[in-house]
PDB file of C-alpha atoms in Angstrom:
ATOM      1  CA  MET A  19      -7.766  28.142  78.489  1.00 77.00           C
ATOM      2  CA  ASP A  20      -8.744  29.383  81.591  1.00 83.00           C
ATOM      3  CA  PRO A  21     -11.541  31.851  80.999  1.00 88.00           C
ATOM      4  CA  GLU A  22      -8.963  34.504  82.062  1.00 90.00           C
ATOM      5  CA  TYR A  23      -7.048  33.883  78.952  1.00 89.00           C
ATOM      6  CA  THR A  24      -9.765  33.607  76.447  1.00 90.00           C
ATOM      7  CA  TRP A  25      -9.618  35.675  73.406  1.00 90.00           C
ATOM      8  CA  THR A  26     -12.811  37.463  73.782  1.00 92.00           C
ATOM      9  CA  THR A  27     -11.515  38.156  77.779  1.00 94.00           C
ATOM     10  CA  ILE A  28      -8.375  39.539  76.195  1.00 94.00           C
ATOM     11  CA  VAL A  29     -10.065  41.907  73.112  1.00 94.00           C
ATOM     12  CA  ASN A  30     -12.356  42.971  76.268  1.00 94.00           C
ATOM     13  CA  LYS A  31      -9.251  43.649  78.613  1.00 94.00           C
ATOM     14  CA  VAL A  32      -7.957  45.535  75.524  1.00 94.00           C
ATOM     15  CA  HIS A  33     -10.917  47.623  74.942  1.00 93.00           C
ATOM     16  CA  ASP A  34     -11.779  48.711  79.019  1.00 93.00           C
ATOM     17  CA  GLN A  35      -7.598  49.079  79.103  1.00 92.00           C
ATOM     18  CA  THR A  36      -6.983  46.694  81.935  1.00 94.00           C
ATOM     19  CA  ILE A  37      -4.777  44.612  79.790  1.00 93.00           C
ATOM     20  CA  ARG A  38      -1.289  44.447  82.498  1.00 93.00           C
ATOM     21  CA  PRO A  39       1.575  43.774  80.340  1.00 91.00           C
ATOM     22  CA  GLU A  40       2.124  40.530  81.980  1.00 92.00           C
ATOM     23  CA  ASP A  41      -1.081  39.334  80.829  1.00 92.00           C
ATOM     24  CA  TYR A  42       0.685  38.070  77.128  1.00 92.00           C
ATOM     25  CA  PRO A  43       3.738  35.874  78.613  1.00 91.00           C
ATOM     26  CA  ASN A  44       1.359  34.373  81.219  1.00 92.00           C
ATOM     27  CA  MET A  45      -1.442  33.777  78.921  1.00 92.00           C
ATOM     28  CA  PHE A  46       1.525  32.113  76.561  1.00 90.00           C
ATOM     29  CA  ALA A  47       2.671  29.918  79.871  1.00 90.00           C
ATOM     30  CA  GLN A  48      -1.258  28.757  81.072  1.00 90.00           C
ATOM     31  CA  PHE A  49      -1.628  27.539  77.953  1.00 87.00           C
ATOM     32  CA  LYS A  50       1.912  25.802  77.540  1.00 87.00           C
ATOM     33  CA  ALA A  51       1.173  24.277  81.018  1.00 87.00           C
ATOM     34  CA  ASN A  52      -2.382  23.087  80.074  1.00 86.00           C
ATOM     35  CA  ALA A  53      -1.152  21.311  76.795  1.00 83.00           C
ATOM     36  CA  LEU A  54       0.588  18.797  79.380  1.00 83.00           C
ATOM     37  CA  LEU A  55      -2.195  18.251  81.281  1.00 84.00           C
ATOM     38  CA  ASN A  56      -4.170  15.704  77.920  1.00 78.00           C
ATOM     39  CA  THR A  57      -1.580  13.382  77.375  1.00 80.00           C
ATOM     40  CA  ASN A  58      -3.147  12.164  74.525  1.00 77.00           C
ATOM     41  CA  ALA A  59      -2.279  15.536  72.814  1.00 75.00           C
ATOM     42  CA  THR A  60       0.401  16.810  74.345  1.00 79.00           C
ATOM     43  CA  GLU A  61       3.137  16.038  71.718  1.00 77.00           C
ATOM     44  CA  ASP A  62       0.086  18.081  69.258  1.00 77.00           C
ATOM     45  CA  PHE A  63       0.049  20.817  71.304  1.00 82.00           C
ATOM     46  CA  LYS A  64       3.130  21.792  73.173  1.00 83.00           C
ATOM     47  CA  ASP A  65       5.474  24.079  72.709  1.00 85.00           C
ATOM     48  CA  VAL A  66       3.766  25.175  69.734  1.00 86.00           C
ATOM     49  CA  PHE A  67       4.364  28.811  70.332  1.00 86.00           C
ATOM     50  CA  ASP A  68       8.035  28.478  71.717  1.00 84.00           C
ATOM     51  CA  ASN A  69       9.309  30.384  68.344  1.00 83.00           C
ATOM     52  CA  ILE A  70       7.348  33.870  69.599  1.00 86.00           C
ATOM     53  CA  ASN A  71       9.597  35.976  71.599  1.00 89.00           C
ATOM     54  CA  LEU A  72       7.324  38.396  73.391  1.00 89.00           C
ATOM     55  CA  SER A  73      10.480  40.257  74.470  1.00 89.00           C
ATOM     56  CA  ASP A  74      11.657  41.020  71.054  1.00 89.00           C
ATOM     57  CA  SER A  75      13.099  44.717  70.664  1.00 90.00           C
ATOM     58  CA  SER A  76      11.301  45.546  67.662  1.00 89.00           C
ATOM     59  CA  LEU A  77       8.148  45.192  69.844  1.00 89.00           C
ATOM     60  CA  GLY A  78       9.548  48.195  71.946  1.00 91.00           C
ATOM     61  CA  ASN A  79      12.281  49.458  73.910  1.00 92.00           C
ATOM     62  CA  SER A  80      10.140  47.800  77.406  1.00 92.00           C
ATOM     63  CA  VAL A  81       7.586  46.116  78.588  1.00 91.00           C
ATOM     64  CA  SER A  82       4.985  48.589  78.590  1.00 91.00           C
ATOM     65  CA  ALA A  83       5.631  49.653  74.535  1.00 93.00           C
ATOM     66  CA  ARG A  84       5.411  46.010  73.955  1.00 93.00           C
ATOM     67  CA  ALA A  85       2.582  45.615  75.936  1.00 93.00           C
ATOM     68  CA  LYS A  86       1.284  48.722  73.979  1.00 93.00           C
ATOM     69  CA  ALA A  87       2.247  47.254  70.623  1.00 94.00           C
ATOM     70  CA  LEU A  88       0.695  43.605  71.012  1.00 94.00           C
ATOM     71  CA  SER A  89      -2.322  45.807  72.669  1.00 95.00           C
ATOM     72  CA  GLN A  90      -2.406  47.880  69.137  1.00 94.00           C
ATOM     73  CA  LEU A  91      -2.341  43.952  66.633  1.00 92.00           C
ATOM     74  CA  VAL A  92      -5.590  42.513  69.466  1.00 93.00           C
ATOM     75  CA  GLU A  93      -7.241  45.263  68.101  1.00 94.00           C
ATOM     76  CA  ARG A  94      -6.650  45.223  64.723  1.00 91.00           C
ATOM     77  CA  ILE A  95      -6.778  41.513  64.715  1.00 88.00           C
ATOM     78  CA  ASP A  96     -10.288  42.015  66.107  1.00 89.00           C
ATOM     79  CA  SER A  97     -11.666  44.525  63.468  1.00 89.00           C
ATOM     80  CA  ILE A  98     -11.195  41.932  60.686  1.00 84.00           C
ATOM     81  CA  ASP A  99     -14.481  39.600  60.557  1.00 83.00           C
ATOM     82  CA  PHE A 100     -13.344  36.119  59.359  1.00 78.00           C
ATOM     83  CA  HIS A 101     -16.310  35.155  57.708  1.00 77.00           C
ATOM     84  CA  ASP A 102     -17.068  34.675  54.039  1.00 75.00           C
ATOM     85  CA  ASP A 103     -20.291  36.130  52.468  1.00 78.00           C
ATOM     86  CA  SER A 104     -22.212  32.126  53.671  1.00 75.00           C
ATOM     87  CA  GLY A 105     -20.671  32.730  57.251  1.00 69.00           C
ATOM     88  CA  HIS A 106     -18.125  30.283  56.764  1.00 68.00           C
ATOM     89  CA  ASP A 107     -14.962  30.721  59.351  1.00 66.00           C
ATOM     90  CA  ILE A 108     -12.136  31.542  57.133  1.00 74.00           C
ATOM     91  CA  LEU A 109      -9.592  31.725  59.864  1.00 74.00           C
ATOM     92  CA  GLY A 110      -7.175  28.933  58.471  1.00 72.00           C
ATOM     93  CA  ASP A 111      -7.547  30.341  55.114  1.00 78.00           C
ATOM     94  CA  VAL A 112      -6.556  33.757  56.092  1.00 79.00           C
ATOM     95  CA  TYR A 113      -3.337  32.125  57.765  1.00 76.00           C
ATOM     96  CA  GLU A 114      -2.564  30.275  54.729  1.00 76.00           C
ATOM     97  CA  TYR A 115      -2.574  33.680  52.412  1.00 80.00           C
ATOM     98  CA  LEU A 116      -0.303  34.932  54.781  1.00 79.00           C
ATOM     99  CA  ILE A 117       1.989  31.893  54.898  1.00 76.00           C
ATOM    100  CA  ALA A 118       2.265  32.143  51.320  1.00 76.00           C
ATOM    101  CA  GLU A 119       2.690  36.099  51.143  1.00 77.00           C
ATOM    102  CA  PHE A 120       5.261  35.618  53.420  1.00 73.00           C
ATOM    103  CA  ALA A 121       7.180  32.574  51.310  1.00 66.00           C
ATOM    104  CA  GLY A 122       6.588  34.788  48.301  1.00 66.00           C
ATOM    105  CA  ALA A 123       9.130  37.810  49.923  1.00 65.00           C
ATOM    106  CA  SER A 124      11.348  35.295  51.216  1.00 60.00           C
ATOM    107  CA  GLY A 125      12.784  34.275  48.221  1.00 56.00           C
ATOM    108  CA  LYS A 126      14.477  30.482  47.522  1.00 53.00           C
ATOM    109  CA  LYS A 127      14.230  30.106  50.846  1.00 56.00           C
ATOM    110  CA  ALA A 128      10.407  29.908  50.434  1.00 52.00           C
ATOM    111  CA  GLY A 129      10.656  26.288  49.265  1.00 55.00           C
ATOM    112  CA  GLU A 130      12.188  25.089  52.744  1.00 60.00           C
ATOM    113  CA  PHE A 131       8.225  25.598  54.253  1.00 61.00           C
ATOM    114  CA  TYR A 132       5.975  26.078  51.364  1.00 67.00           C
ATOM    115  CA  THR A 133       4.822  24.729  48.432  1.00 73.00           C
ATOM    116  CA  PRO A 134       2.901  26.747  45.871  1.00 76.00           C
ATOM    117  CA  HIS A 135      -0.608  25.884  45.705  1.00 78.00           C
ATOM    118  CA  GLU A 136      -0.380  24.757  41.939  1.00 82.00           C
ATOM    119  CA  VAL A 137       1.462  22.518  42.507  1.00 83.00           C
ATOM    120  CA  SER A 138       0.079  21.350  45.551  1.00 83.00           C
ATOM    121  CA  ARG A 139      -3.163  20.785  43.879  1.00 85.00           C
ATOM    122  CA  VAL A 140      -1.380  18.805  41.185  1.00 88.00           C
ATOM    123  CA  LEU A 141       0.062  16.096  43.837  1.00 86.00           C
ATOM    124  CA  ALA A 142      -3.346  16.220  45.649  1.00 85.00           C
ATOM    125  CA  LYS A 143      -5.544  15.318  42.389  1.00 86.00           C
ATOM    126  CA  LEU A 144      -2.926  12.605  41.565  1.00 84.00           C
ATOM    127  CA  VAL A 145      -3.172  11.016  45.069  1.00 80.00           C
ATOM    128  CA  THR A 146      -6.926  11.619  44.974  1.00 81.00           C
ATOM    129  CA  TYR A 147      -7.858  10.321  41.340  1.00 81.00           C
ATOM    130  CA  VAL A 148      -9.753   7.442  40.709  1.00 78.00           C
ATOM    131  CA  SER A 149      -9.960   6.068  36.952  1.00 77.00           C
ATOM    132  CA  HIS A 150     -12.645   4.392  35.544  1.00 76.00           C
ATOM    133  CA  ASP A 151     -10.800   1.081  35.143  1.00 77.00           C
ATOM    134  CA  SER A 152      -9.363   1.589  39.028  1.00 75.00           C
ATOM    135  CA  SER A 153      -9.568  -1.591  41.307  1.00 76.00           C
ATOM    136  CA  GLU A 154     -12.594  -1.864  43.607  1.00 77.00           C
ATOM    137  CA  GLU A 155     -10.643  -1.423  45.885  1.00 73.00           C
ATOM    138  CA  ALA A 156      -8.750   1.856  44.542  1.00 72.00           C
ATOM    139  CA  LYS A 157     -12.009   3.498  44.345  1.00 74.00           C
ATOM    140  CA  GLU A 158     -13.908   2.428  47.808  1.00 74.00           C
ATOM    141  CA  VAL A 159     -10.579   3.644  49.761  1.00 70.00           C
ATOM    142  CA  ILE A 160     -10.795   6.684  47.828  1.00 74.00           C
ATOM    143  CA  GLU A 161     -14.625   6.878  47.837  1.00 73.00           C
ATOM    144  CA  HIS A 162     -16.289   5.428  50.488  1.00 70.00           C
ATOM    145  CA  ALA A 163     -17.047   8.395  52.910  1.00 64.00           C
ATOM    146  CA  SER A 164     -16.853   5.399  55.856  1.00 66.00           C
ATOM    147  CA  ARG A 165     -13.216   4.816  54.791  1.00 72.00           C
ATOM    148  CA  PRO A 166     -10.135   6.312  56.407  1.00 76.00           C
ATOM    149  CA  PHE A 167      -7.981   8.051  54.503  1.00 81.00           C
ATOM    150  CA  MET A 168      -4.298   8.564  55.536  1.00 83.00           C
ATOM    151  CA  VAL A 169      -2.210  10.758  53.615  1.00 86.00           C
ATOM    152  CA  TYR A 170       1.508  11.578  54.733  1.00 87.00           C
ATOM    153  CA  ASP A 171       3.975  13.955  53.819  1.00 88.00           C
ATOM    154  CA  PRO A 172       7.650  13.375  54.811  1.00 87.00           C
ATOM    155  CA  THR A 173       8.388  17.265  54.085  1.00 86.00           C
ATOM    156  CA  MET A 174       5.689  18.708  55.217  1.00 87.00           C
ATOM    157  CA  GLY A 175       6.933  22.069  55.583  1.00 85.00           C
ATOM    158  CA  SER A 176       4.039  24.270  56.920  1.00 83.00           C
ATOM    159  CA  GLY A 177       1.420  21.685  56.391  1.00 87.00           C
ATOM    160  CA  SER A 178      -0.208  23.137  53.101  1.00 84.00           C
ATOM    161  CA  LEU A 179       0.114  19.931  50.687  1.00 86.00           C
ATOM    162  CA  LEU A 180      -1.997  17.907  53.615  1.00 88.00           C
ATOM    163  CA  LEU A 181      -4.658  20.640  53.147  1.00 87.00           C
ATOM    164  CA  THR A 182      -4.816  20.443  49.970  1.00 86.00           C
ATOM    165  CA  VAL A 183      -5.209  16.474  49.685  1.00 85.00           C
ATOM    166  CA  GLN A 184      -7.990  16.947  52.434  1.00 83.00           C
ATOM    167  CA  HIS A 185     -10.097  19.798  50.147  1.00 81.00           C
ATOM    168  CA  GLU A 186      -9.341  17.044  46.770  1.00 79.00           C
ATOM    169  CA  LEU A 187     -11.011  14.643  48.813  1.00 74.00           C
ATOM    170  CA  LYS A 188     -13.801  16.382  50.249  1.00 58.00           C
ATOM    171  CA  SER A 189     -14.546  17.778  46.298  1.00 46.00           C
ATOM    172  CA  GLU A 190     -14.197  13.839  44.981  1.00 48.00           C
ATOM    173  CA  THR A 191     -16.217  12.620  47.317  1.00 47.00           C
ATOM    174  CA  ASP A 192     -18.807  15.240  48.265  1.00 50.00           C
ATOM    175  CA  ASN A 193     -18.091  14.140  51.335  1.00 47.00           C
ATOM    176  CA  PRO A 194     -17.661  16.938  54.405  1.00 46.00           C
ATOM    177  CA  ASP A 195     -16.724  14.410  57.372  1.00 50.00           C
ATOM    178  CA  THR A 196     -13.343  15.473  57.379  1.00 48.00           C
ATOM    179  CA  ALA A 197     -12.195  13.216  60.593  1.00 59.00           C
ATOM    180  CA  ARG A 198     -12.092  10.475  57.944  1.00 73.00           C
ATOM    181  CA  VAL A 199      -8.447  12.463  56.680  1.00 82.00           C
ATOM    182  CA  HIS A 200      -6.083  11.514  59.830  1.00 85.00           C
ATOM    183  CA  PHE A 201      -2.950  13.504  58.961  1.00 89.00           C
ATOM    184  CA  PHE A 202       0.451  12.230  58.636  1.00 89.00           C
ATOM    185  CA  GLY A 203       4.119  14.431  58.610  1.00 90.00           C
ATOM    186  CA  GLN A 204       7.461  15.054  59.276  1.00 90.00           C
ATOM    187  CA  GLU A 205       9.797  18.092  59.441  1.00 90.00           C
ATOM    188  CA  ILE A 206      12.934  18.881  60.678  1.00 89.00           C
ATOM    189  CA  ASN A 207      12.952  22.667  60.634  1.00 88.00           C
ATOM    190  CA  ARG A 208      11.109  23.212  64.234  1.00 89.00           C
ATOM    191  CA  THR A 209       9.960  26.783  63.510  1.00 86.00           C
ATOM    192  CA  THR A 210       8.293  25.294  60.682  1.00 86.00           C
ATOM    193  CA  TYR A 211       6.969  22.396  62.202  1.00 90.00           C
ATOM    194  CA  ASN A 212       5.028  24.751  64.874  1.00 89.00           C
ATOM    195  CA  LEU A 213       3.760  26.612  60.935  1.00 86.00           C
ATOM    196  CA  ALA A 214       2.587  23.014  60.382  1.00 89.00           C
ATOM    197  CA  ARG A 215       0.685  22.391  63.566  1.00 90.00           C
ATOM    198  CA  MET A 216      -1.174  25.476  64.282  1.00 87.00           C
ATOM    199  CA  ASN A 217      -2.069  25.908  60.235  1.00 86.00           C
ATOM    200  CA  LEU A 218      -3.684  22.413  60.452  1.00 89.00           C
ATOM    201  CA  MET A 219      -5.263  23.349  64.179  1.00 86.00           C
ATOM    202  CA  MET A 220      -6.593  26.757  62.866  1.00 83.00           C
ATOM    203  CA  HIS A 221      -8.906  24.443  59.643  1.00 83.00           C
ATOM    204  CA  ASP A 222      -9.907  22.918  62.262  1.00 82.00           C
ATOM    205  CA  VAL A 223      -8.437  19.126  62.169  1.00 85.00           C
ATOM    206  CA  LYS A 224      -8.483  17.834  65.882  1.00 84.00           C
ATOM    207  CA  TYR A 225      -5.650  16.358  67.619  1.00 84.00           C
ATOM    208  CA  GLN A 226      -7.007  12.481  67.550  1.00 84.00           C
ATOM    209  CA  TYR A 227      -6.517  13.110  63.389  1.00 86.00           C
ATOM    210  CA  MET A 228      -2.872  14.450  63.812  1.00 87.00           C
ATOM    211  CA  ASP A 229       0.582  13.369  63.751  1.00 88.00           C
ATOM    212  CA  LEU A 230       3.357  15.305  62.892  1.00 90.00           C
ATOM    213  CA  ARG A 231       6.865  15.120  64.174  1.00 89.00           C
ATOM    214  CA  CYS A 232       9.891  17.295  64.131  1.00 90.00           C
ATOM    215  CA  ALA A 233      12.279  14.943  62.605  1.00 89.00           C
ATOM    216  CA  ASP A 234      14.924  14.423  59.958  1.00 88.00           C
ATOM    217  CA  THR A 235      12.978  11.655  57.378  1.00 86.00           C
ATOM    218  CA  LEU A 236      16.396  10.764  56.328  1.00 85.00           C
ATOM    219  CA  GLU A 237      17.914  10.280  59.372  1.00 84.00           C
ATOM    220  CA  SER A 238      14.616   8.844  60.812  1.00 79.00           C
ATOM    221  CA  ASP A 239      12.034   7.805  58.514  1.00 70.00           C
ATOM    222  CA  TRP A 240       8.601   6.789  59.460  1.00 66.00           C
ATOM    223  CA  PRO A 241       8.004   4.125  61.777  1.00 57.00           C
ATOM    224  CA  MET A 242       7.993   0.858  59.717  1.00 55.00           C
ATOM    225  CA  ALA A 243       4.316   0.195  61.214  1.00 54.00           C
ATOM    226  CA  TRP A 244       3.050   3.067  59.127  1.00 54.00           C
ATOM    227  CA  MET A 245       5.227   2.669  56.086  1.00 52.00           C
ATOM    228  CA  ARG A 246       3.894  -1.426  55.630  1.00 50.00           C
ATOM    229  CA  MET A 247       0.277  -0.030  56.206  1.00 50.00           C
ATOM    230  CA  ALA A 248       1.389   2.364  53.389  1.00 50.00           C
ATOM    231  CA  LEU A 249       2.804   0.123  50.867  1.00 47.00           C
ATOM    232  CA  THR A 250       0.116  -2.076  51.104  1.00 47.00           C
ATOM    233  CA  THR A 251      -2.063   0.605  50.233  1.00 48.00           C
ATOM    234  CA  LEU A 252       0.245   1.848  47.501  1.00 47.00           C
ATOM    235  CA  ASN A 253      -0.219  -1.857  45.696  1.00 49.00           C
ATOM    236  CA  SER A 254      -3.386  -2.083  46.093  1.00 49.00           C
ATOM    237  CA  LEU A 255      -3.447   1.749  43.687  1.00 48.00           C
ATOM    238  CA  MET A 256      -0.615   0.689  41.442  1.00 48.00           C
ATOM    239  CA  ARG A 257      -2.624  -2.834  40.444  1.00 49.00           C
ATOM    240  CA  SER A 258      -4.607  -0.914  37.707  1.00 49.00           C
ATOM    241  CA  TRP A 259      -1.935   0.908  36.494  1.00 49.00           C
ATOM    242  CA  ARG A 260      -0.779  -0.121  32.781  1.00 51.00           C
ATOM    243  CA  ILE A 261       3.006   0.527  33.051  1.00 47.00           C
ATOM    244  CA  HIS A 262       4.426   0.162  29.333  1.00 51.00           C
ATOM    245  CA  PRO A 263       8.255   0.382  27.791  1.00 51.00           C
ATOM    246  CA  ILE A 264       9.041   2.991  26.311  1.00 52.00           C
ATOM    247  CA  HIS A 265      11.585   1.986  22.989  1.00 52.00           C
ATOM    248  CA  SER A 266      14.861   4.072  22.423  1.00 52.00           C
ATOM    249  CA  ASN A 267      12.736   5.647  19.047  1.00 53.00           C
ATOM    250  CA  GLY A 268       9.830   7.341  21.731  1.00 51.00           C
ATOM    251  CA  THR A 269       6.924   4.744  20.606  1.00 52.00           C
ATOM    252  CA  THR A 270       5.687   1.895  22.895  1.00 50.00           C
ATOM    253  CA  PRO A 271       4.597  -1.563  22.253  1.00 53.00           C
ATOM    254  CA  ASN A 272       0.821  -2.907  21.627  1.00 57.00           C
ATOM    255  CA  PRO A 273      -0.135  -3.706  25.265  1.00 49.00           C
ATOM    256  CA  ASN A 274      -2.769  -6.227  23.424  1.00 50.00           C
TER     257      ASN A 274
END
């Protein structure tokens, strides 16, 4: 962002009452133009704010009324301390909390973009679990801090499950280096896809470590190179799993 459109500058303009109605649309337009400058990050930032409608009549019936409403919103957000008691930045956690609250108010439609955190934790623990009899290769993939860990969600919604896997991996390995995790995800709904991109960005995931796409997984699954890599990793993890048949009476045969 250019200096004139950073959050600090916008807040100062609001406080000084020098903000102009056109500053808000110009800010988003400038972000969109700058997103095209870095070709490596274009797909991660391109059109991420396209669902924001600054002309929505619910903000006001005139340009000046809508600008006033936006300025009041800026002041309200600026009054919030986005740090916990230890000084940790919790902006990403606040964003995810708002997504969850919105999902709770959306009823059945919530399943389209949000997986309850309790369910996400169970899935994330399964993905990052290492048992005493796991193969050495499986243990190294999960526990070794220098090994990259890739996670793919074919129906990622707002991306909360991806972030939960990262959290469980860090707690399992006691490794704060989030850069070892590379996120892959697909989402068919563009609004939800944009939510996921913003969610990861607000959790300080750099664009180099996210590969998210807006597409229908049933119609256009991930490239075969990725699928081969994922299956190879899955096969190595499954070598240590013991799967026994279940008899019709509900018992399992003696594995020995």
